[in-house]
Structures are given as C-alpha cells and as structure tokens.
CSV table of C-alpha atoms in Angstrom, one decimal:
chain,number,residue,atom,x,y,z
A,1,MET,CA,-1.5,-10.6,46.4
A,2,LYS,CA,-5.1,-10.0,44.6
A,3,LEU,CA,-4.4,-6.0,45.5
A,4,LYS,CA,-1.5,-6.7,43.4
A,5,ASN,CA,-3.3,-8.0,41.1
A,6,ILE,CA,-5.8,-5.4,40.2
A,7,ILE,CA,-2.9,-2.4,40.4
A,8,PHE,CA,-1.6,-4.8,38.2
A,9,LYS,CA,-4.6,-4.6,35.8
A,10,ILE,CA,-4.9,-1.6,35.9
A,11,CYS,CA,-2.5,-0.3,35.3
A,12,ALA,CA,-2.1,-2.4,31.9
A,13,CYS,CA,-5.4,-1.4,31.2
A,14,LEU,CA,-4.0,2.7,31.9
A,15,VAL,CA,-1.3,1.4,29.1
A,16,ILE,CA,-3.5,0.7,27.2
A,17,VAL,CA,-5.4,3.7,27.0
A,18,LEU,CA,-1.9,5.9,26.7
A,19,SER,CA,-0.8,4.7,24.2
A,20,THR,CA,-4.4,5.0,22.1
A,21,MET,CA,-4.8,7.9,23.0
A,22,LEU,CA,-1.0,8.7,21.6
A,23,THR,CA,-1.9,6.5,19.0
A,24,SER,CA,-5.3,8.9,18.1
A,25,CYS,CA,-3.2,12.2,18.2
A,26,ASN,CA,0.1,10.7,15.7
A,27,GLU,CA,-3.0,9.5,13.6
A,28,LYS,CA,-4.8,13.3,13.4
A,29,THR,CA,-0.7,15.2,12.9
A,30,ASN,CA,0.3,12.9,10.5
A,31,GLU,CA,-3.8,12.2,8.1
A,32,ALA,CA,-3.6,13.7,5.1
A,33,LEU,CA,-6.0,16.1,2.6
A,34,PRO,CA,-8.5,14.1,1.1
A,35,THR,CA,-7.8,13.2,-2.4
A,36,VAL,CA,-11.0,14.7,-5.0
A,37,PRO,CA,-12.4,11.3,-5.8
A,38,VAL,CA,-12.7,10.5,-9.8
A,39,LEU,CA,-16.3,10.4,-10.0
A,40,LYS,CA,-18.2,8.4,-12.7
A,41,ASP,CA,-21.4,10.5,-14.4
A,42,THR,CA,-23.3,8.5,-13.8
A,43,ARG,CA,-26.3,9.8,-16.3
A,44,SER,CA,-28.7,7.6,-18.8
A,45,GLU,CA,-29.1,7.9,-22.1
A,46,GLU,CA,-32.1,8.8,-22.6
A,47,VAL,CA,-33.3,12.0,-23.4
A,48,GLU,CA,-35.1,13.1,-20.6
A,49,MET,CA,-36.9,16.8,-20.9
A,50,VAL,CA,-36.6,18.7,-17.4
A,51,THR,CA,-38.2,22.8,-16.5
A,52,ILE,CA,-35.7,24.5,-14.2
A,53,LYS,CA,-36.6,28.1,-13.0
A,54,THR,CA,-32.7,29.3,-13.5
A,55,LEU,CA,-30.8,32.2,-11.0
A,56,ASN,CA,-32.5,35.2,-13.0
A,57,GLY,CA,-36.2,34.0,-12.7
A,58,LYS,CA,-35.9,32.5,-16.6
A,59,ASP,CA,-37.7,29.2,-17.5
A,60,VAL,CA,-35.5,26.6,-18.7
A,61,THR,CA,-36.4,23.5,-20.5
A,62,TYR,CA,-33.7,21.0,-21.1
A,63,ASN,CA,-32.7,17.1,-21.9
A,64,LYS,CA,-31.0,16.9,-18.5
A,65,ASN,CA,-28.1,13.7,-19.4
A,66,THR,CA,-27.1,15.3,-21.9
A,67,LYS,CA,-23.4,15.9,-22.5
A,68,ASN,CA,-23.5,17.9,-25.4
A,69,ILE,CA,-22.4,21.0,-22.6
A,70,VAL,CA,-19.6,24.0,-23.3
A,71,ALA,CA,-19.5,25.1,-19.8
A,72,LEU,CA,-18.0,28.8,-19.8
A,73,SER,CA,-17.6,28.4,-16.2
A,74,ASN,CA,-17.2,26.4,-12.3
A,75,THR,CA,-14.9,24.4,-15.0
A,76,GLY,CA,-13.4,22.4,-12.4
A,77,ASP,CA,-16.8,21.5,-10.3
A,78,LEU,CA,-18.1,19.8,-13.2
A,79,LEU,CA,-15.2,18.0,-14.5
A,80,ALA,CA,-14.8,17.1,-10.2
A,81,LEU,CA,-19.4,15.3,-10.4
A,82,GLY,CA,-17.7,13.6,-13.1
A,83,VAL,CA,-19.0,15.4,-15.9
A,84,ARG,CA,-17.2,15.9,-19.4
A,85,PRO,CA,-18.0,18.8,-21.5
A,86,LEU,CA,-17.9,19.2,-24.9
A,87,ALA,CA,-15.4,22.7,-24.4
A,88,VAL,CA,-15.5,25.0,-21.5
A,89,ASP,CA,-14.0,27.7,-20.7
A,90,GLY,CA,-9.8,29.1,-21.5
A,91,ASN,CA,-9.0,30.0,-18.5
A,92,ALA,CA,-9.7,26.6,-16.4
A,93,ASN,CA,-5.9,25.4,-15.2
A,94,GLN,CA,-4.9,21.6,-16.7
A,95,THR,CA,-2.0,21.0,-15.1
A,96,GLY,CA,-1.9,18.6,-13.1
A,97,TYR,CA,-5.1,17.4,-14.0
A,98,GLU,CA,-5.4,16.2,-16.9
A,99,GLU,CA,-7.1,13.1,-17.3
A,100,PHE,CA,-9.6,14.6,-15.4
A,101,PHE,CA,-9.9,17.0,-19.6
A,102,LYS,CA,-9.4,14.0,-21.1
A,103,ALA,CA,-11.4,14.6,-24.4
A,104,VAL,CA,-12.4,18.0,-23.0
A,105,GLU,CA,-12.3,20.8,-25.6
A,106,ILE,CA,-10.7,24.8,-24.7
A,107,LEU,CA,-12.9,27.1,-25.7
A,108,ASN,CA,-10.7,30.0,-27.5
A,109,ASN,CA,-12.7,33.4,-27.5
A,110,THR,CA,-13.4,33.3,-23.3
A,111,GLN,CA,-13.4,37.2,-22.7
A,112,PRO,CA,-16.6,36.5,-22.1
A,113,PHE,CA,-16.8,34.0,-25.4
A,114,ASP,CA,-16.9,33.8,-28.9
A,115,PRO,CA,-21.0,32.7,-30.4
A,116,GLU,CA,-19.9,31.2,-33.5
A,117,GLU,CA,-17.5,29.0,-32.0
A,118,VAL,CA,-19.6,28.0,-29.1
A,119,MET,CA,-21.5,27.6,-32.1
A,120,SER,CA,-19.1,25.0,-33.5
A,121,TYR,CA,-19.9,22.4,-31.1
A,122,ARG,CA,-23.5,22.2,-31.8
A,123,PRO,CA,-24.4,22.4,-27.5
A,124,GLU,CA,-27.4,20.8,-25.5
A,125,LEU,CA,-26.8,23.2,-22.6
A,126,ILE,CA,-25.0,25.5,-22.2
A,127,LEU,CA,-24.0,26.7,-18.1
A,128,THR,CA,-22.5,30.1,-17.2
A,129,TYR,CA,-21.3,32.4,-14.3
A,130,ASN,CA,-23.9,33.9,-12.9
A,131,THR,CA,-22.3,37.6,-13.9
A,132,MET,CA,-23.0,38.0,-17.5
A,133,ASP,CA,-24.0,40.8,-18.4
A,134,GLU,CA,-28.3,39.4,-19.2
A,135,THR,CA,-27.1,41.2,-22.8
A,136,ASN,CA,-24.1,38.3,-23.6
A,137,ILE,CA,-26.7,35.3,-22.1
A,138,GLU,CA,-28.7,36.1,-24.1
A,139,LYS,CA,-27.3,35.6,-27.4
A,140,LEU,CA,-25.9,32.4,-26.1
A,141,GLU,CA,-29.9,31.7,-25.2
A,142,LYS,CA,-29.9,31.9,-29.3
A,143,ILE,CA,-27.6,29.5,-29.7
A,144,ALA,CA,-29.0,26.6,-26.6
A,145,PRO,CA,-30.8,26.4,-23.4
A,146,THR,CA,-28.4,28.8,-21.0
A,147,ILE,CA,-28.2,28.7,-17.6
A,148,PRO,CA,-26.1,30.7,-15.8
A,149,VAL,CA,-24.8,28.8,-12.7
A,150,TYR,CA,-23.2,30.3,-8.9
A,151,PHE,CA,-19.5,31.6,-9.9
A,152,ASP,CA,-19.7,34.0,-8.2
A,153,THR,CA,-19.2,32.5,-4.0
A,154,TYR,CA,-17.3,29.8,-1.9
A,155,ASP,CA,-19.9,27.6,-0.8
A,156,TYR,CA,-19.5,25.0,-2.1
A,157,THR,CA,-23.0,23.1,-1.1
A,158,LYS,CA,-24.3,25.9,-2.9
A,159,ARG,CA,-22.8,25.7,-6.5
A,160,LEU,CA,-22.1,21.7,-6.6
A,161,THR,CA,-25.5,21.0,-5.0
A,162,TYR,CA,-27.0,23.1,-8.0
A,163,LEU,CA,-24.9,21.4,-10.4
A,164,GLY,CA,-26.3,18.6,-9.2
A,165,ASP,CA,-29.2,19.2,-9.0
A,166,ILE,CA,-29.5,20.5,-13.0
A,167,LEU,CA,-28.1,17.4,-14.1
A,168,GLY,CA,-29.2,15.0,-11.6
A,169,LEU,CA,-26.3,14.4,-10.6
A,170,SER,CA,-26.8,15.4,-6.7
A,171,GLU,CA,-25.2,11.5,-4.8
A,172,ASN,CA,-22.3,12.6,-6.8
A,173,ALA,CA,-22.6,16.3,-5.8
A,174,LYS,CA,-22.8,14.8,-2.1
A,175,THR,CA,-19.9,13.2,-2.7
A,176,ILE,CA,-17.4,16.2,-3.5
A,177,ILE,CA,-18.9,18.2,-0.7
A,178,ASP,CA,-18.2,15.3,1.5
A,179,TYR,CA,-14.0,16.3,0.0
A,180,CYS,CA,-14.4,19.3,0.6
A,181,LYS,CA,-15.7,19.0,3.7
A,182,LYS,CA,-13.0,17.2,5.0
A,183,THR,CA,-10.1,18.9,3.1
A,184,GLU,CA,-11.6,21.6,5.8
A,185,GLU,CA,-10.9,19.8,8.6
A,186,VAL,CA,-7.4,19.3,7.5
A,187,GLY,CA,-6.2,21.7,7.4
A,188,ILE,CA,-8.0,23.0,10.9
A,189,GLN,CA,-6.3,20.1,12.0
A,190,LYS,CA,-2.7,20.8,10.8
A,191,ILE,CA,-3.2,24.7,12.0
A,192,ASN,CA,-3.8,23.6,15.3
A,193,ASP,CA,-0.8,21.0,15.2
A,194,LEU,CA,1.5,23.7,14.1
A,195,ASN,CA,-0.3,26.0,17.1
A,196,ILE,CA,-0.4,28.9,15.4
A,197,GLN,CA,-4.3,29.1,15.3
A,198,ASP,CA,-3.3,33.0,16.9
A,199,LYS,CA,-1.3,34.1,14.3
A,200,SER,CA,-2.0,36.5,12.0
A,201,VAL,CA,-0.4,36.9,8.5
A,202,THR,CA,0.6,39.3,6.3
A,203,VAL,CA,0.4,37.8,1.8
A,204,TYR,CA,2.7,40.5,-0.3
A,205,THR,CA,3.6,40.1,-4.2
A,206,TYR,CA,4.9,41.8,-6.9
A,207,TYR,CA,3.3,43.8,-8.8
A,208,GLN,CA,5.1,46.8,-10.7
A,209,GLY,CA,6.4,47.4,-7.0
A,210,LEU,CA,6.2,44.8,-3.2
A,211,THR,CA,1.7,45.5,-2.5
A,212,ILE,CA,-0.5,42.9,-0.5
A,213,PRO,CA,-2.7,41.4,-3.3
A,214,PRO,CA,-5.9,42.7,-3.8
A,215,ASN,CA,-9.5,40.6,-2.0
A,216,TYR,CA,-11.9,42.4,-4.1
A,217,LYS,CA,-14.0,40.1,-6.1
A,218,ASP,CA,-13.0,37.9,-4.1
A,219,ALA,CA,-9.9,37.8,-6.3
A,220,PHE,CA,-8.2,35.4,-4.7
A,221,VAL,CA,-9.9,31.5,-2.7
A,222,PHE,CA,-5.8,32.6,-0.6
A,223,ASN,CA,-7.9,35.1,1.5
A,224,HIS,CA,-11.0,32.8,2.3
A,225,ILE,CA,-8.6,30.2,3.1
A,226,LEU,CA,-6.2,31.9,5.3
A,227,TYR,CA,-8.8,34.1,7.3
A,228,ASN,CA,-12.4,32.6,6.6
A,229,THR,CA,-11.7,29.1,6.6
A,230,LEU,CA,-8.5,28.1,8.7
A,231,ASN,CA,-9.4,31.3,11.1
A,232,LEU,CA,-6.1,32.8,10.8
A,233,LYS,CA,-5.9,37.1,11.6
A,234,MET,CA,-5.7,39.8,9.5
A,235,LEU,CA,-3.7,43.3,10.9
A,236,PRO,CA,-6.0,45.8,11.1
A,237,ILE,CA,-3.6,48.4,8.6
A,238,VAL,CA,-4.0,44.8,6.7
A,239,LYS,CA,-7.2,45.2,6.0
A,240,ASP,CA,-7.4,49.1,5.4
A,241,PHE,CA,-5.1,48.6,2.6
A,242,LEU,CA,-7.5,46.0,1.1
A,243,ASP,CA,-10.4,48.6,1.9
A,244,ASP,CA,-9.6,51.7,1.3
A,245,GLN,CA,-11.6,52.7,-1.5
A,246,SER,CA,-9.5,55.7,-2.9
A,247,GLN,CA,-7.0,53.8,-4.7
A,248,GLN,CA,-6.6,51.1,-7.2
A,249,ALA,CA,-5.5,47.1,-6.7
A,250,PHE,CA,-1.9,47.0,-5.4
A,251,SER,CA,-0.7,49.2,-5.3
A,252,GLN,CA,2.3,49.6,-4.4
A,253,ILE,CA,3.8,50.0,-0.4
A,254,SER,CA,6.4,51.5,0.3
A,255,ASN,CA,10.3,50.2,1.1
A,256,GLU,CA,10.2,52.3,4.4
A,257,LYS,CA,6.3,51.7,5.1
A,258,LEU,CA,6.4,47.5,4.0
A,259,LYS,CA,7.5,46.4,7.4
A,260,ASP,CA,4.4,47.9,9.1
A,261,TYR,CA,2.6,45.1,7.3
A,262,GLU,CA,4.0,42.6,8.6
A,263,GLY,CA,2.6,39.7,10.6
A,264,ASP,CA,3.2,36.8,12.0
A,265,LEU,CA,3.6,35.2,9.7
A,266,VAL,CA,4.1,35.9,6.4
A,267,ILE,CA,3.3,34.6,2.9
A,268,PHE,CA,5.0,35.3,-0.5
A,269,ALA,CA,2.5,34.8,-3.0
A,270,GLY,CA,4.2,34.5,-7.1
A,271,LEU,CA,2.6,34.9,-9.9
A,272,GLY,CA,2.6,31.1,-12.0
A,273,GLU,CA,5.0,30.4,-9.1
A,274,ALA,CA,6.0,29.1,-5.3
A,275,SER,CA,9.1,31.3,-5.2
A,276,ILE,CA,10.9,35.0,-4.5
A,277,PRO,CA,12.2,36.1,-7.3
A,278,ASP,CA,15.7,37.7,-7.5
A,279,SER,CA,13.9,40.9,-7.9
A,280,VAL,CA,12.4,40.5,-4.7
A,281,LYS,CA,14.7,39.3,-2.5
A,282,THR,CA,16.5,42.3,-4.0
A,283,ASN,CA,14.0,44.8,-2.6
A,284,GLU,CA,15.5,46.8,0.4
A,285,GLY,CA,12.2,47.0,2.4
A,286,PHE,CA,11.6,43.9,1.3
A,287,LYS,CA,15.0,42.6,3.4
A,288,SER,CA,14.0,44.6,6.3
A,289,LEU,CA,11.0,42.4,7.3
A,290,LYS,CA,11.5,39.9,10.3
A,291,ALA,CA,10.4,36.5,9.1
A,292,VAL,CA,13.1,37.5,5.4
A,293,LYS,CA,16.1,38.0,8.2
A,294,GLU,CA,15.7,34.7,9.5
A,295,ASN,CA,14.5,32.9,6.2
A,296,ARG,CA,10.7,32.1,6.9
A,297,VAL,CA,9.0,33.5,4.1
A,298,GLY,CA,6.6,31.1,2.5
A,299,CYS,CA,5.5,30.7,-1.0
A,300,ILE,CA,2.4,30.5,-2.9
A,301,ASP,CA,1.3,30.9,-7.0
A,302,MET,CA,-1.2,33.0,-6.8
A,303,ILE,CA,-3.1,31.8,-10.0
A,304,LEU,CA,-3.1,28.3,-8.7
A,305,TYR,CA,-5.9,30.3,-6.1
A,306,SER,CA,-7.5,32.3,-9.4
A,307,PHE,CA,-10.1,28.9,-9.1
A,308,LYS,CA,-12.9,28.6,-6.3
A,309,ASP,CA,-13.2,25.2,-8.0
A,310,ALA,CA,-13.7,21.8,-5.9
A,311,LEU,CA,-10.5,20.1,-8.1
A,312,TYR,CA,-8.3,22.9,-6.3
A,313,MET,CA,-8.8,22.7,-3.2
A,314,GLU,CA,-6.2,19.8,-2.2
A,315,ALA,CA,-3.7,21.2,-4.3
A,316,GLN,CA,-5.0,25.3,-3.2
A,317,TYR,CA,-4.9,23.5,0.9
A,318,ASN,CA,-1.3,21.7,1.0
A,319,GLN,CA,0.6,24.7,-0.9
A,320,ILE,CA,-1.1,27.2,1.8
A,321,LEU,CA,-0.2,24.5,4.0
A,322,GLU,CA,3.4,24.4,3.3
A,323,ALA,CA,4.4,27.5,3.0
A,324,LEU,CA,2.5,28.0,7.4
A,325,LYS,CA,5.0,25.6,8.3
A,326,VAL,CA,8.2,27.3,6.5
A,327,ALA,CA,6.3,30.2,7.8
A,328,SER,CA,6.2,28.9,11.5
A,329,ASN,CA,9.6,27.5,11.2
A,330,LYS,CA,8.0,23.8,11.9
C-alpha cells in the first residue's frame, strides 16, 4: 500500500513538473515584443553648467538641465529617453508616435540645416550627428553649444548611454537599453519557435528594376536585424552583390538571374508600405522565384528601417517577424 502511495505521489509530481515545463514553453512562445516605455524628463529646472569633451575632441560647456534643445540627430533615441526638444530633424518618423512628438516642432530644412531656422528657436544646446562636416558643426557652434552624438552605429548601448550622460538621464538610458535588449531576446526566441535558425534570407526591392537593398554605410536596419541580431544567413552571391564596389547601389538584377539570389526565405521591401506593387507582381523575374510560386513572400516597409533609434525597435521587429512567419509558411 505504501509503495502504491509512493508511486502515485511520484507520478503526480511528474505531471506537475511536465505541466509547468509546458506552460513555461508556451509562455515563451507567446511572449509579445515589449513596448517602448513612456518615460518622463526628470531633470531639475535649475541651471547646472557642465563641461564635456565631445566626440570630436572639443570642450563644450552647457546647461545640462536645459529643455531648450534643437536635435538634428537621434530624435527617436531622445524621445524614448523622455526628452522633448524644441525642434527635431524633419526626417524623423512621426506616424504612430504622435504622443512622443507632442509639442515638438519639426525642422523644415535638414539638408543639413538652415542656420536662421535653428537660431529662431533660441536653443541653449544643439545635438547633431557625429558624421557632420566640421565646417557645418562650426556654424552651429556660433548659435549655441553644440555636441555631436553617436549616429553611425547600431550599438544602442553606446548611443543611449552617451545621451544619458550628456543630459543627466542615466537611469532613463538604462531603462531604454533594457527594453532594447529584451526586444532582441524575444525576437531571437521567436526565430527559434519558427525553427528557421539555419535558414538563409534574401530581401528584394524595386528601384528602377528588381534588386537587393544595399547595406553600405549601414543603410537599412533590417540588414542588421536579420543577419547580425537574429543570426539568419545571407547567401554568398548576395554578399558578393552588395560588396561589389564597381556597381551602384540598387543596381538592377536581370530577370534571368534574379532567382540565383533567392534564399530559403524571401522578403520584399516596399518603399513606404509593407506590400508588393502590382508592377512587381507581374514581373517575369519575380514570378520565377520559388517563394512567389508558393505564395510565401513576406513584406516589410523599407522606410521604417531607415532609423536606428530605439523608439522604432518594436515596430521594426514586429514587421520583420511577421514577414519571416509568412516567408516560412508558418
């Protein structure tokens, strides 16, 4: 009798353990991507003058607590930190992020800028991209203290930490960095759930003909997400095409050769929308792709991936993961 009771208890424990494991697995599988936290600018209203050595080696003295900021770069990172500048880069994506852009003016001229327009805001601090020509930085310095920030990197820890240090918002920076890390972790888990870890992916687009979007100068974030973060594979022929310095970006691929570049999974990157234009659907080269014949081409909006900023990570990952789900026929 005692033996039966022991066996019964063991079986009951096993059922509980297995049930817990299955529940845990289901939770992982169904875990949604985190939403960017809405943070507040917690800085004091008091003037606090500090001096920082900028990325280009200059000493700049400014009021760390100023709200009178004009930002020519990293708009999405700043808004995610809770900072609401007076005016920001006109290229920034506002659609779906209206609450973050509330009371923030958009600059009309950002190629690279109009000194008179920037001056009209009477800024006490100007933030600009670290790749800006030194001559233009000097023009900004005549208006207000100017600090170049990290723009040419996908390293959100580096970008956000530096911005947090400049503005005394290190805690906010840590919160957003944790959000970014969690986004990547959930994204990788979903790739594992789709069981496509070993698959190759090719992204096509249409620009005066069917082609593969360039990766030069970190042009589009989806390349980084797909091949560096999610660790999916790029075919050697695709890499050779993108690395070919003898041809222009967006060089057309002939209909006859288009299928030579097809990976296990195919994504089409639209210009301004996550869909395939009718002109592409009827293209003979595109119709020759195996993924097209099997109706498993995922779609993304290439414009969404023009920004590295933390504010857009959730939307970028959601769109890519949905495209990969369609492409893998899952």
